[in-house]
């Protein structure tokens, strides 16, 4: 995660090695991870039953790092959005397989959603069946029965 609650109850990115904070979701202690290879981020000090405990890829953190602290890991309608820009558009960054139900849940939770899908190494999971005349992609996800239509304005692919 890129945001923790630090001194004076401020939402903050990591500022220094050894910095401590609290997880915004569960309230348990998190510690700053400040290596030279990955983006500095927060991690739970101990394993907890927390929805935010699962690790994020470096690709995911790099995208989120482009936003201000107040714009990332924001709760909307009981869901944690990866980022929300100044226009109110929600940005979701997806680097790994996501079940169809989870895709639908997020699409229903956010009024104005932009998906950023990381395709590197996942070419076998996704096929573009059609490019429709109304600027929509028709996408078939491996292991999902239905085709999904994505407007060019609501979906971007990063390879």
PDB file of N, CA, C and O in Angstrom, residues 127-140 147-154 157:
ATOM      1  N   UNK A 127      -8.453 -12.047 -25.183  1.00  0.00           N
ATOM      2  CA  UNK A 127      -8.529 -11.933 -26.640  1.00  0.00           C
ATOM      3  C   UNK A 127      -9.462 -10.796 -26.982  1.00  0.00           C
ATOM      4  O   UNK A 127     -10.493 -10.601 -26.334  1.00  0.00           O
ATOM      5  N   UNK A 128      -9.080 -10.032 -27.981  1.00  0.00           N
ATOM      6  CA  UNK A 128      -9.911  -8.941 -28.466  1.00  0.00           C
ATOM      7  C   UNK A 128     -10.716  -9.487 -29.628  1.00  0.00           C
ATOM      8  O   UNK A 128     -10.200  -9.668 -30.719  1.00  0.00           O
ATOM      9  N   UNK A 129     -11.980  -9.799 -29.382  1.00  0.00           N
ATOM     10  CA  UNK A 129     -12.805 -10.422 -30.402  1.00  0.00           C
ATOM     11  C   UNK A 129     -13.178  -9.454 -31.509  1.00  0.00           C
ATOM     12  O   UNK A 129     -13.240  -9.815 -32.666  1.00  0.00           O
ATOM     13  N   UNK A 130     -13.449  -8.217 -31.160  1.00  0.00           N
ATOM     14  CA  UNK A 130     -13.909  -7.248 -32.156  1.00  0.00           C
ATOM     15  C   UNK A 130     -13.479  -5.860 -31.728  1.00  0.00           C
ATOM     16  O   UNK A 130     -13.330  -5.575 -30.545  1.00  0.00           O
ATOM     17  N   UNK A 131     -13.316  -5.016 -32.704  1.00  0.00           N
ATOM     18  CA  UNK A 131     -13.246  -3.592 -32.422  1.00  0.00           C
ATOM     19  C   UNK A 131     -14.500  -3.011 -33.032  1.00  0.00           C
ATOM     20  O   UNK A 131     -14.685  -3.024 -34.242  1.00  0.00           O
ATOM     21  N   UNK A 132     -15.400  -2.568 -32.221  1.00  0.00           N
ATOM     22  CA  UNK A 132     -16.709  -2.127 -32.683  1.00  0.00           C
ATOM     23  C   UNK A 132     -16.659  -0.697 -33.201  1.00  0.00           C
ATOM     24  O   UNK A 132     -15.827   0.103 -32.793  1.00  0.00           O
ATOM     25  N   UNK A 133     -17.568  -0.379 -34.068  1.00  0.00           N
ATOM     26  CA  UNK A 133     -17.570   0.937 -34.716  1.00  0.00           C
ATOM     27  C   UNK A 133     -17.848   2.084 -33.747  1.00  0.00           C
ATOM     28  O   UNK A 133     -17.488   3.210 -34.009  1.00  0.00           O
ATOM     29  N   UNK A 134     -18.467   1.821 -32.613  1.00  0.00           N
ATOM     30  CA  UNK A 134     -18.778   2.886 -31.666  1.00  0.00           C
ATOM     31  C   UNK A 134     -17.684   3.064 -30.603  1.00  0.00           C
ATOM     32  O   UNK A 134     -17.959   3.386 -29.466  1.00  0.00           O
ATOM     33  N   UNK A 135     -16.428   2.825 -31.003  1.00  0.00           N
ATOM     34  CA  UNK A 135     -15.256   3.017 -30.129  1.00  0.00           C
ATOM     35  C   UNK A 135     -15.260   2.118 -28.897  1.00  0.00           C
ATOM     36  O   UNK A 135     -14.821   2.503 -27.830  1.00  0.00           O
ATOM     37  N   UNK A 136     -15.783   0.915 -29.044  1.00  0.00           N
ATOM     38  CA  UNK A 136     -15.767  -0.056 -27.953  1.00  0.00           C
ATOM     39  C   UNK A 136     -14.942  -1.272 -28.364  1.00  0.00           C
ATOM     40  O   UNK A 136     -14.914  -1.658 -29.524  1.00  0.00           O
ATOM     41  N   UNK A 137     -14.297  -1.866 -27.374  1.00  0.00           N
ATOM     42  CA  UNK A 137     -13.623  -3.142 -27.560  1.00  0.00           C
ATOM     43  C   UNK A 137     -14.579  -4.221 -27.080  1.00  0.00           C
ATOM     44  O   UNK A 137     -15.280  -4.034 -26.097  1.00  0.00           O
ATOM     45  N   UNK A 138     -14.583  -5.354 -27.724  1.00  0.00           N
ATOM     46  CA  UNK A 138     -15.262  -6.507 -27.161  1.00  0.00           C
ATOM     47  C   UNK A 138     -14.156  -7.456 -26.748  1.00  0.00           C
ATOM     48  O   UNK A 138     -13.354  -7.883 -27.571  1.00  0.00           O
ATOM     49  N   UNK A 139     -14.091  -7.744 -25.478  1.00  0.00           N
ATOM     50  CA  UNK A 139     -12.979  -8.485 -24.895  1.00  0.00           C
ATOM     51  C   UNK A 139     -13.485  -9.798 -24.331  1.00  0.00           C
ATOM     52  O   UNK A 139     -14.486  -9.834 -23.623  1.00  0.00           O
ATOM     53  N   UNK A 140     -12.792 -10.873 -24.623  1.00  0.00           N
ATOM     54  CA  UNK A 140     -13.099 -12.180 -24.035  1.00  0.00           C
ATOM     55  C   UNK A 140     -12.009 -12.503 -23.028  1.00  0.00           C
ATOM     56  O   UNK A 140     -10.833 -12.549 -23.359  1.00  0.00           O
ATOM     57  N   UNK A 147     -18.649 -12.076 -22.928  1.00  0.00           N
ATOM     58  CA  UNK A 147     -17.789 -11.064 -23.527  1.00  0.00           C
ATOM     59  C   UNK A 147     -18.100  -9.761 -22.797  1.00  0.00           C
ATOM     60  O   UNK A 147     -19.221  -9.529 -22.389  1.00  0.00           O
ATOM     61  N   UNK A 148     -17.108  -8.921 -22.651  1.00  0.00           N
ATOM     62  CA  UNK A 148     -17.304  -7.628 -22.008  1.00  0.00           C
ATOM     63  C   UNK A 148     -17.015  -6.542 -23.034  1.00  0.00           C
ATOM     64  O   UNK A 148     -16.086  -6.669 -23.811  1.00  0.00           O
ATOM     65  N   UNK A 149     -17.782  -5.516 -23.014  1.00  0.00           N
ATOM     66  CA  UNK A 149     -17.537  -4.391 -23.916  1.00  0.00           C
ATOM     67  C   UNK A 149     -16.958  -3.243 -23.104  1.00  0.00           C
ATOM     68  O   UNK A 149     -17.489  -2.894 -22.058  1.00  0.00           O
ATOM     69  N   UNK A 150     -15.865  -2.693 -23.604  1.00  0.00           N
ATOM     70  CA  UNK A 150     -15.218  -1.575 -22.941  1.00  0.00           C
ATOM     71  C   UNK A 150     -15.083  -0.417 -23.905  1.00  0.00           C
ATOM     72  O   UNK A 150     -14.558  -0.570 -24.998  1.00  0.00           O
ATOM     73  N   UNK A 151     -15.545   0.720 -23.499  1.00  0.00           N
ATOM     74  CA  UNK A 151     -15.412   1.932 -24.283  1.00  0.00           C
ATOM     75  C   UNK A 151     -13.946   2.357 -24.258  1.00  0.00           C
ATOM     76  O   UNK A 151     -13.262   2.189 -23.260  1.00  0.00           O
ATOM     77  N   UNK A 152     -13.463   2.923 -25.369  1.00  0.00           N
ATOM     78  CA  UNK A 152     -12.080   3.401 -25.418  1.00  0.00           C
ATOM     79  C   UNK A 152     -11.788   4.374 -24.290  1.00  0.00           C
ATOM     80  O   UNK A 152     -10.686   4.440 -23.783  1.00  0.00           O
ATOM     81  N   UNK A 153     -12.769   5.167 -23.901  1.00  0.00           N
ATOM     82  CA  UNK A 153     -12.567   6.146 -22.846  1.00  0.00           C
ATOM     83  C   UNK A 153     -12.535   5.552 -21.459  1.00  0.00           C
ATOM     84  O   UNK A 153     -12.135   6.202 -20.506  1.00  0.00           O
ATOM     85  N   UNK A 154     -12.952   4.294 -21.309  1.00  0.00           N
ATOM     86  CA  UNK A 154     -13.008   3.698 -19.968  1.00  0.00           C
ATOM     87  C   UNK A 154     -11.975   2.598 -19.759  1.00  0.00           C
ATOM     88  O   UNK A 154     -11.887   2.030 -18.697  1.00  0.00           O
ATOM     89  N   UNK A 157      -4.830  -0.169 -22.043  1.00  0.00           N
ATOM     90  CA  UNK A 157      -4.016  -1.359 -21.874  1.00  0.00           C
ATOM     91  C   UNK A 157      -2.549  -0.953 -21.855  1.00  0.00           C
ATOM     92  O   UNK A 157      -2.086  -0.235 -22.736  1.00  0.00           O
TER      93      UNK A 157
END
